[in-house]
Coordinates of C-alpha atoms in Angstrom, one line a residue:
X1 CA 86.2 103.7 120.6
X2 CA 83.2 101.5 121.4
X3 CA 80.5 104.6 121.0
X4 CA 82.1 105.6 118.1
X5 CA 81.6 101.9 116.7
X6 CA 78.2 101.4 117.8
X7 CA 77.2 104.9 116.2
X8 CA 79.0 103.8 112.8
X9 CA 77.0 101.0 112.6
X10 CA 73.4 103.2 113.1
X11 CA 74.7 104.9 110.3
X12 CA 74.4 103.6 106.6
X13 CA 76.7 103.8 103.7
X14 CA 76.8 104.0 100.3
X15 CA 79.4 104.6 97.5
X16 CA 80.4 103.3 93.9
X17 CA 82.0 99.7 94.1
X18 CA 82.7 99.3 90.0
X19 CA 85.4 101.4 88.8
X20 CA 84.8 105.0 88.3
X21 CA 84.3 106.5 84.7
X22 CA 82.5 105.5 81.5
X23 CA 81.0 101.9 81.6
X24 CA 78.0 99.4 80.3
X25 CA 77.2 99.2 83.9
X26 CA 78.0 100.8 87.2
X27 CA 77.7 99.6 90.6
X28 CA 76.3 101.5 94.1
X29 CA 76.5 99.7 97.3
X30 CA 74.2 100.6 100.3
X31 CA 74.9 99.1 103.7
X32 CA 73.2 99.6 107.4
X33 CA 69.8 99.9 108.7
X34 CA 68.6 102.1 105.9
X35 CA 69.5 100.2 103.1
X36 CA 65.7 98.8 102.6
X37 CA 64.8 102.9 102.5
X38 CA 67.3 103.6 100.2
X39 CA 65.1 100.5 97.9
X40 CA 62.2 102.0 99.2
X41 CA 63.3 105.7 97.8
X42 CA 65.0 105.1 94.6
X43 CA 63.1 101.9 93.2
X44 CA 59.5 102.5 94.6
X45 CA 57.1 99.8 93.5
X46 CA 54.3 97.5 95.0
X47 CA 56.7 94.4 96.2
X48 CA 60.0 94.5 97.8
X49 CA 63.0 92.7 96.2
X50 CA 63.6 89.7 96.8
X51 CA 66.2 88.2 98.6
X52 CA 69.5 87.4 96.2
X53 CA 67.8 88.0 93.0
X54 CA 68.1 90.5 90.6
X55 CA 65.0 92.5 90.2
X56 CA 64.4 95.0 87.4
X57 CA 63.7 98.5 88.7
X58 CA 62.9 102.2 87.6
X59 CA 65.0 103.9 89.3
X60 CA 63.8 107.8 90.4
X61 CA 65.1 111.1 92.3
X62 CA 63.7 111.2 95.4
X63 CA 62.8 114.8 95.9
X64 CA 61.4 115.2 91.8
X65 CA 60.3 111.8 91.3
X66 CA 62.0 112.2 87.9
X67 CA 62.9 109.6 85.6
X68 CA 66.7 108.8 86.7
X69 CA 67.4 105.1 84.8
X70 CA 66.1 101.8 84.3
X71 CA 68.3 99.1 86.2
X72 CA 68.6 95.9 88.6
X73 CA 68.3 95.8 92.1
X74 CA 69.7 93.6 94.3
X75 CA 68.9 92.8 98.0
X76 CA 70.8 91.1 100.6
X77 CA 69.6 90.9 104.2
X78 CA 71.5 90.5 107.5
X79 CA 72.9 88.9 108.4
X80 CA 73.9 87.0 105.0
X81 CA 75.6 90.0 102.9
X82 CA 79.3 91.0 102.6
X83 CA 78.9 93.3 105.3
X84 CA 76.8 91.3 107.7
X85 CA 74.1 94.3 107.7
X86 CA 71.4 94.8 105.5
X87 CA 72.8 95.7 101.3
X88 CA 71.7 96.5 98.7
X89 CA 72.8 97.2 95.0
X90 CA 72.1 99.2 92.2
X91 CA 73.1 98.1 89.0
X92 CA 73.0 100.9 86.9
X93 CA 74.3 102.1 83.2
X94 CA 77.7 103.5 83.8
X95 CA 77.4 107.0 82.3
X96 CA 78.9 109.8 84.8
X97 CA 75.7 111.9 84.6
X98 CA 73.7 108.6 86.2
X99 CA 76.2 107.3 88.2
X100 CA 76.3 111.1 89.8
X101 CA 72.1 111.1 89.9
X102 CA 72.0 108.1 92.1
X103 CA 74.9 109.1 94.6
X104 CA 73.2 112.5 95.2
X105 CA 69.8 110.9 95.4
X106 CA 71.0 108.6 98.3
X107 CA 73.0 111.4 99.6
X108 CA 69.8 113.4 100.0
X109 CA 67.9 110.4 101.9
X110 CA 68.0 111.1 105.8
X111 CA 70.5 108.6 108.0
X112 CA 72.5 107.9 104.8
X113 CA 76.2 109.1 103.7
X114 CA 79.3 108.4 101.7
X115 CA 81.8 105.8 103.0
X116 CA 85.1 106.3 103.4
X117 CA 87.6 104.2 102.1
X118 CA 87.7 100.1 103.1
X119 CA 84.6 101.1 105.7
X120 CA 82.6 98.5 103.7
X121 CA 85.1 95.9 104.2
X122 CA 85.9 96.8 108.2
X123 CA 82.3 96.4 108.8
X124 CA 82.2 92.7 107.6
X125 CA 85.3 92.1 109.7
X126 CA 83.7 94.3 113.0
X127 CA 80.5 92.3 112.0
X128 CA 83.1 88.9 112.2
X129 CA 82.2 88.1 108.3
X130 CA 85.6 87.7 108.0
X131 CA 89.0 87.7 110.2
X132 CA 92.2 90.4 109.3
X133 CA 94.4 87.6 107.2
X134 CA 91.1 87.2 105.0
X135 CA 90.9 91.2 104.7
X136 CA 94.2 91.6 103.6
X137 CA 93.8 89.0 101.2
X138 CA 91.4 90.5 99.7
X139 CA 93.5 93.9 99.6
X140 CA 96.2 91.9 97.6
X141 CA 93.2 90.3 95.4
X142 CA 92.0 94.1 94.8
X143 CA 96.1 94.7 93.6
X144 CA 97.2 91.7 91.9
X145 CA 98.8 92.8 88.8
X146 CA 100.0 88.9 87.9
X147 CA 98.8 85.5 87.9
X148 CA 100.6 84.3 90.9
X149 CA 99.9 87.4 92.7
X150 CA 96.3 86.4 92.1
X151 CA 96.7 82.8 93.0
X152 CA 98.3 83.9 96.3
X153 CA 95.8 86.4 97.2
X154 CA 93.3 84.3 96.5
X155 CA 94.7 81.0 98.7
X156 CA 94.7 83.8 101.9
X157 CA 90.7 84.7 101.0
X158 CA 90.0 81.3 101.4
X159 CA 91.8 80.6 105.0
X160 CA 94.7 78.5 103.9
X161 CA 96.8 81.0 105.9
X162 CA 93.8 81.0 108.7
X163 CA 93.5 77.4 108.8
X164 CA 97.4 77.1 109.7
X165 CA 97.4 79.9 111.9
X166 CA 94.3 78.7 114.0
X167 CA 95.8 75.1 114.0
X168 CA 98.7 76.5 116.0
X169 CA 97.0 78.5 118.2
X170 CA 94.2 75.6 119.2
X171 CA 97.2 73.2 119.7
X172 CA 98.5 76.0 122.3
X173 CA 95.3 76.3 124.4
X174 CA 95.5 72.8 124.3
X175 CA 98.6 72.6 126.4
X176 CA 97.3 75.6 128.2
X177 CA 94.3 73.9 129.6
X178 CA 96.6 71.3 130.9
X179 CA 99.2 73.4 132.5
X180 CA 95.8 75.8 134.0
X181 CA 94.1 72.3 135.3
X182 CA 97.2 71.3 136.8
X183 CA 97.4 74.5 138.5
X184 CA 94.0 74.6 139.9
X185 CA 94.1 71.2 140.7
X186 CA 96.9 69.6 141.1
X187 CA 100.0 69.9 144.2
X188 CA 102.8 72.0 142.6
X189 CA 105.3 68.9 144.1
X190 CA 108.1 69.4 142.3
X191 CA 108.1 65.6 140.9
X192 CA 104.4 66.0 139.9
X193 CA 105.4 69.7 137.8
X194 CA 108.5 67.9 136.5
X195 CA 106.3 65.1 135.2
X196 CA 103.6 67.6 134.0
X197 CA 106.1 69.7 132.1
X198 CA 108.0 66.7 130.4
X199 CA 104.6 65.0 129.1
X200 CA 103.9 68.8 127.4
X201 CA 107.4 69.8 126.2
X202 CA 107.4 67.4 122.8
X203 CA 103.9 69.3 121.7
X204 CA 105.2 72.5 122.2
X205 CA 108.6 71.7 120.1
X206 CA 106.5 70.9 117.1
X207 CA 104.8 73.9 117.4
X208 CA 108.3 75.8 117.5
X209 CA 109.2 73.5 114.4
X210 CA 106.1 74.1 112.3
X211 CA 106.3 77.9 112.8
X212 CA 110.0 77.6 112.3
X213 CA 109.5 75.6 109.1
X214 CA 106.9 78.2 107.9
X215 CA 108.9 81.2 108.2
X216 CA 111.9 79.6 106.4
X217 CA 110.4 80.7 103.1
X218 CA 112.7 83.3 102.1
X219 CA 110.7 85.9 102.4
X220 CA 108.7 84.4 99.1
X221 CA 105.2 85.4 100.1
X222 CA 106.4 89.5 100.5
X223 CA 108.4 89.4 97.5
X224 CA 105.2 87.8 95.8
X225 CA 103.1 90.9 96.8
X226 CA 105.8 93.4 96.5
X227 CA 107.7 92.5 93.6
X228 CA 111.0 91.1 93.2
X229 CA 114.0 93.6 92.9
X230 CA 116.0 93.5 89.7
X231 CA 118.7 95.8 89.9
X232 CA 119.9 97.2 86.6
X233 CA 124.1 98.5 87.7
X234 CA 127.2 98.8 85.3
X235 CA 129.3 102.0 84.5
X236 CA 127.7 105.3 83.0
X237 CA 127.3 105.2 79.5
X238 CA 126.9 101.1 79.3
X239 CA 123.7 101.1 77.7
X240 CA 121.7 100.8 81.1
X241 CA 118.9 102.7 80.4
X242 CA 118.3 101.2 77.1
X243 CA 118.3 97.8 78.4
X244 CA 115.8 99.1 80.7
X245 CA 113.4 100.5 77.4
X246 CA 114.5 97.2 75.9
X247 CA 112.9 95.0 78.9
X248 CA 110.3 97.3 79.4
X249 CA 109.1 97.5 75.7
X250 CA 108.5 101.1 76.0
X251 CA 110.8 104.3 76.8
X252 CA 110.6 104.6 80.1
X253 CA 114.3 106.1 80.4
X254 CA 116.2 108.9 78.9
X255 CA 119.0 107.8 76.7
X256 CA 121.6 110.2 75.6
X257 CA 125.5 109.4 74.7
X258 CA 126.4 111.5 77.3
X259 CA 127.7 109.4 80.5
X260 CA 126.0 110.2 83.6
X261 CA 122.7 110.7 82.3
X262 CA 120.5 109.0 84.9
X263 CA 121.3 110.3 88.4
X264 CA 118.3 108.9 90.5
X265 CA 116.9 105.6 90.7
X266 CA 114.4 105.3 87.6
X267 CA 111.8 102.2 88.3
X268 CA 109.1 100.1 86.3
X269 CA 106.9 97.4 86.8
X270 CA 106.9 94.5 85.0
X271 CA 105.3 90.8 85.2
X272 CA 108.1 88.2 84.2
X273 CA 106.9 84.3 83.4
X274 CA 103.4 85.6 85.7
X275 CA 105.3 87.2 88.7
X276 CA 106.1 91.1 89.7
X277 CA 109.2 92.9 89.3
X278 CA 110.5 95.6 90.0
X279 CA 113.3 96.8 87.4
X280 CA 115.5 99.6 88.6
X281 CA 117.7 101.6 86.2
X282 CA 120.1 103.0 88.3
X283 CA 123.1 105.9 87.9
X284 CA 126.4 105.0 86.3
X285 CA 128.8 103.6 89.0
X286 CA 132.6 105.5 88.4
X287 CA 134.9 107.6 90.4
X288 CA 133.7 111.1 90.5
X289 CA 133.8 114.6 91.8
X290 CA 129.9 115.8 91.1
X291 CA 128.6 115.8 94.0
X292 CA 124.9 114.8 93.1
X293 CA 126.0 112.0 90.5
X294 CA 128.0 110.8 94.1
X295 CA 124.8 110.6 95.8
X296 CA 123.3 108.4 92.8
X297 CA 126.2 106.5 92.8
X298 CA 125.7 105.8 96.3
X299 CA 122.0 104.5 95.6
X300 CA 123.0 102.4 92.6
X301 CA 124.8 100.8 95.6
X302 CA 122.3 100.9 97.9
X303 CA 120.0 99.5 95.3
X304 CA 122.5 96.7 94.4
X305 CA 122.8 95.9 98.2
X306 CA 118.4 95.1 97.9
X307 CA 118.0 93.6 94.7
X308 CA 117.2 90.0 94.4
X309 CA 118.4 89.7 91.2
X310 CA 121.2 92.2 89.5
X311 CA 121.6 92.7 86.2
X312 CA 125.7 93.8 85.6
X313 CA 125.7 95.8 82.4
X314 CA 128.9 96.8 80.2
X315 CA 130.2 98.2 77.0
X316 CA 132.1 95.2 74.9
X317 CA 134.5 98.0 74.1
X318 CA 135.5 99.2 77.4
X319 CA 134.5 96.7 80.1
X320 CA 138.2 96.0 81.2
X321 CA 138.6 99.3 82.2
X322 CA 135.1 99.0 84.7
X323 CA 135.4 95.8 86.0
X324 CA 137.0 96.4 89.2
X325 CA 134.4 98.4 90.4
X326 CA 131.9 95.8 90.4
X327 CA 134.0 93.0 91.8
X328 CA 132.0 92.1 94.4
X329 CA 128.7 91.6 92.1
X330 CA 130.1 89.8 89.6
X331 CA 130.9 87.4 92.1
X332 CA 127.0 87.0 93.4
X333 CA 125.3 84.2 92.7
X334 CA 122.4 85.9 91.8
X335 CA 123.8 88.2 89.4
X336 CA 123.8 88.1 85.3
X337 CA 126.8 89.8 83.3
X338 CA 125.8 91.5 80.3
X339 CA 127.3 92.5 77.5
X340 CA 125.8 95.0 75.6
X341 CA 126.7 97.2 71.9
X342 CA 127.4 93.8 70.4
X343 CA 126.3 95.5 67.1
X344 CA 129.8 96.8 66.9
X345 CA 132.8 95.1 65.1
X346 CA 133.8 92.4 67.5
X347 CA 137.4 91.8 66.8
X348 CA 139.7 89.1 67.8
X349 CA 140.8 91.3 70.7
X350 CA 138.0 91.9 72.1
X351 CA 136.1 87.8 71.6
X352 CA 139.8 87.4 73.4
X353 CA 138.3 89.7 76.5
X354 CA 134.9 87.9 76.1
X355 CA 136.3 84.8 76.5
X356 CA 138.0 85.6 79.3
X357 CA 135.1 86.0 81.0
X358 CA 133.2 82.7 80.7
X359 CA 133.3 81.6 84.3
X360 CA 130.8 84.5 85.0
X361 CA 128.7 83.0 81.8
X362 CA 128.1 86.5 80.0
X363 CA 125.4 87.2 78.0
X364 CA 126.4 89.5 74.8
X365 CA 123.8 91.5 73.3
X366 CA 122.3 94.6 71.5
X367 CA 120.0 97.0 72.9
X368 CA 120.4 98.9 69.4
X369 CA 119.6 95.2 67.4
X370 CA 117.6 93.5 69.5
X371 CA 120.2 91.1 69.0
X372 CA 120.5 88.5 72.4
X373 CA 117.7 90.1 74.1
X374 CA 115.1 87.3 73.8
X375 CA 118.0 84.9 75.6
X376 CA 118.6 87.2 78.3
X377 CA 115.2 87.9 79.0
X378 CA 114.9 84.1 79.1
X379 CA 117.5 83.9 81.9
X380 CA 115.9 86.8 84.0
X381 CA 112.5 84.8 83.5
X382 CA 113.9 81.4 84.8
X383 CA 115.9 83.1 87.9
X384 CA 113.2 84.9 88.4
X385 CA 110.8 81.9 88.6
X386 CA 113.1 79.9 90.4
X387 CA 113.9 82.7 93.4
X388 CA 109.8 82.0 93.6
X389 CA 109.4 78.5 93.4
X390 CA 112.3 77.1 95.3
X391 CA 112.7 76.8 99.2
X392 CA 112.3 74.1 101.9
X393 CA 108.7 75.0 102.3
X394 CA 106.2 73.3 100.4
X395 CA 104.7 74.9 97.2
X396 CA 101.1 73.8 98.6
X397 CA 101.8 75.6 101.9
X398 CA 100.4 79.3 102.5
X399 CA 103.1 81.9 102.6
X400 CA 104.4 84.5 105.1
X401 CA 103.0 87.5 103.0
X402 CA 103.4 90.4 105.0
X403 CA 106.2 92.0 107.3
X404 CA 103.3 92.0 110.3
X405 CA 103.1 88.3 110.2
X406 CA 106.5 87.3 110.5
X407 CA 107.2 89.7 113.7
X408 CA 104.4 88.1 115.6
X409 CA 105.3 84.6 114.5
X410 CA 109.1 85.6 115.4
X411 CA 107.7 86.4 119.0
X412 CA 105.3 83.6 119.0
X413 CA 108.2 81.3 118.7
X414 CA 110.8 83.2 121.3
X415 CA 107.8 83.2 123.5
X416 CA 107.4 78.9 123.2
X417 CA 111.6 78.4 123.5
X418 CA 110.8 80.2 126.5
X419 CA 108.1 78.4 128.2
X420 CA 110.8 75.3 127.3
X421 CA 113.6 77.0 129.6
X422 CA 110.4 77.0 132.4
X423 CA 109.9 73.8 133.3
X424 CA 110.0 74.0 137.0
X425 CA 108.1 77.4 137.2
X426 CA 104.7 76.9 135.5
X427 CA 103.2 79.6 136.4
X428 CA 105.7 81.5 134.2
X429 CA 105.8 79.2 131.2
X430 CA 101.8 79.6 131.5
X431 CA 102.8 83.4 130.8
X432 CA 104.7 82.5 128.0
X433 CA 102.3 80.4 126.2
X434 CA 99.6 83.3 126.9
X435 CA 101.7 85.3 125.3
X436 CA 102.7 82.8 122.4
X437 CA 98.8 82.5 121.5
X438 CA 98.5 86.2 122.0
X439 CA 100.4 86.7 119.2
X440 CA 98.9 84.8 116.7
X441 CA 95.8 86.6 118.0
X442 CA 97.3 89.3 116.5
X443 CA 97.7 88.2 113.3
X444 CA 94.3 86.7 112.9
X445 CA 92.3 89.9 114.7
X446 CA 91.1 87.9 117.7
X447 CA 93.0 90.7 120.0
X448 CA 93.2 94.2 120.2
X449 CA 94.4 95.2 116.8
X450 CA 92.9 99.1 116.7
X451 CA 95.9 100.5 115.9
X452 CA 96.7 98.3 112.9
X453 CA 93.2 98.7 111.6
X454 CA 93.3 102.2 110.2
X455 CA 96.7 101.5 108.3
X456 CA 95.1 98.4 106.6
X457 CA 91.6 99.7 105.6
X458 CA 93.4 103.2 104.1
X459 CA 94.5 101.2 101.5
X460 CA 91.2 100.0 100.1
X461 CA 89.2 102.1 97.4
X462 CA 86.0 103.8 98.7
X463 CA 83.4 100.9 97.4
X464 CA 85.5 98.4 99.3

């Protein structure tokens, strides 16, 4: 609430913004009202700091005036700091025993204590630093794992994504204060409203197109941040979980002769030709009576159902026997048949049963040898690259990256079609186009958006 707000800001925080643990040098951050007494109490001397430069210090306990370390200071007033408020930094060396000193020492200092996680960061947006689409940019930034996770997180920090989304929502007021000024003004004659309404209806259509166009992306931007699915699925025993080991350069999975080894969904991280996936080892598909291999049968499915990308694994010497079981994602365009156990004698019966199968372009390998892999991870690369790259929306156009976006687009646009269908009854269709800018209000953090808030700032680290 609003009290609660106000007396957040009278307080100051303070908290370790480097990564915890052994380092050359260690970071604290101090924001609010007593950041200059925080200066004042651990790096006493004649002149303050100065303003954006770093100023060598000795840095002492408060209540002993003992020697704690020799570091920088660094000193950024309001309103021209991260947070908008008054900050300052510490630069410290990164043992534990001095990174430990100077959080007590501040700790003991009256009208400082700890922050809690992302309260750093959701003071620069409550101090209008920054708007909700540049703070969950700079969430992704903090978890980019790959270079085009970066490059993504980074194009949202720097407003491509708020630059769009404002555009829009200026172009609405803008029809707005037309339809309100005819309102105030103006007869409603029907002829006059007609005429009113027909001069606004072609602005509002590109709207809905624009938006439309944006959110035909195929879910790109999400799958960026998330990682794409790749669903490892074949029958038990098929060499799944080696090709996972294999891919992953590391055992990850169990491997055992026995079929029906893996029985849950077994997952890894990986960053394919710069993007993130997610490979998923998953149980043996076959008929059986065990009821918990049923159940992990019944995720492989559910996994195959999800996955971007599958990867249909089988034994050379056995795969006729399998392959009606996985009819229907052999016949997916966005799955890859693979042959594994190539290190075994291939006769001419079974090249025969490889051959047969060249309309679903197989790729024969050896998760033993090592033999095939490079060209099959070559394949996963480029389908993966391409599910990234391709689309009707253009690669210099910001992405939908997150689920909240796309809803209140979704209702941005219903809300326009609907204020089309309105032409006679404007003070309706004036509704709708409130409501149409409400929503990208919603995206941006110009309206209410408390009970987002909480969920989004969670996710931060404590120095954030």
């Amino acid at each position: 609430d609003v009290g609660n707000a106000a007396r957040s800001h009278n307080e100051t925080i303070f908290s370790l913004s480097s990564a915890p643990g052994k380092a050359g040098v260690s970071i604290v951050r101090v924001s609010g009202p007593a950041a200059s007494l925080a200066v004042e109490s651990i790096a006493p001397s004649k002149s303050f700091p100065s303003p954006r430069m770093a100023t060598r210090r000795r840095f002492i306990i408060p209540e002993t005036k003992e020697h704690l370390d020799d570091g920088l200071v660094l000193w950024f007033p309001e309103p021209n700091s991260f947070t908008g408020e008054d900050v300052a930094e510490f630069h410290i060396h990164g043992s534990r025993v001095v990174i430990q000193g100077l959080l007590s020492s501040l700790a003991s200092i009256r009208g400082l204590r700890h922050a809690q996680p992302g309260e750093f960061t959701r003071r620069a947006f409550e101090k209008g630093k920054m708007n909700l689409i540049a703070v969950e940019g700079l969430s992704d930034l903090l978890e980019a794992e790959t270079e085009a996770q970066r490059r993504q997180a980074l194009n949202q920090l720097g407003g491509a994504l708020t630059r769009l989304y404002e555009g829009w929502r200026e172009g609405m007021l803008r029809v707005l204060a037309h339809i309100e000024a005819f309102i105030d003004f103006e007869e409603s004659e029907e002829d006059v409203t007609s005429t009113i309404m027909d001069d606004l209806q072609p602005k509002v259509q590109r709207l809905i197109t624009a938006i439309d166009s944006h959110l035909q992306d195929g879910r790109r931007g999400e799958l960026l941040r998330d990682g794409l699915r790749v669903a490892i699925l074949g029958p038990p025993n098929a060499g799944k979980s080696s090709l996972l080991n294999a891919l992953a350069q590391r055992d990850v999975a169990i491997v055992s002769p026995v079929p029906g080894t893996t029985r849950d969904v077994l997952s890894v991280s990986l960053n394919l030709a710069g993007y993130p996936v997610l490979l998923e080892d998953t149980a043996g598909i076959r008929e059986t009576n065990d009821l918990i291999e049923q159940e992990g049968v019944r995720r492989a499915r559910e996994r195959s159902k999800e996955a971007s990308l599958k990867l249909c694994v089988f034994d050379l010497g056995t795969i006729q026997a399998d392959l009606d079981l996985f009819k229907d994602e052999l016949r997916s365009s966005n799955s890859i048949l693979v042959l594994n156990k190539s290190d075994l004698t291939l006769d001419s019966g079974l090249q025969a049963q490889v051959d047969a199968l060249k309309d679903f372009n197989p790729y024969v390998i050896s998760c033993q040898t090592g033999q095939g892999l490079d060209q099959l991870i070559k394949i996963i690369q480029t389908k993966v690259q391409n599910r990234f790259e391709s689309g009707e929306v253009s690669q210099h156009q910001p992405l939908v990256t997150r689920a909240r976006y796309r809803e209140h687009l979704q209702d941005c646009v219903e809300a326009l079609q609907r204020f089309q269908q309105l032409s006679l009854q404007v003070d309706l269709a004036a509704e709708e186009l409130r409501y149409a800018i409400w929503c990208i209000g919603k995206i941006t953090g110009r309206v209410d958006v408390e009970e987002v808030l909480d969920v989004i700032f969670k996710d931060f680290c404590i120095g954030k």
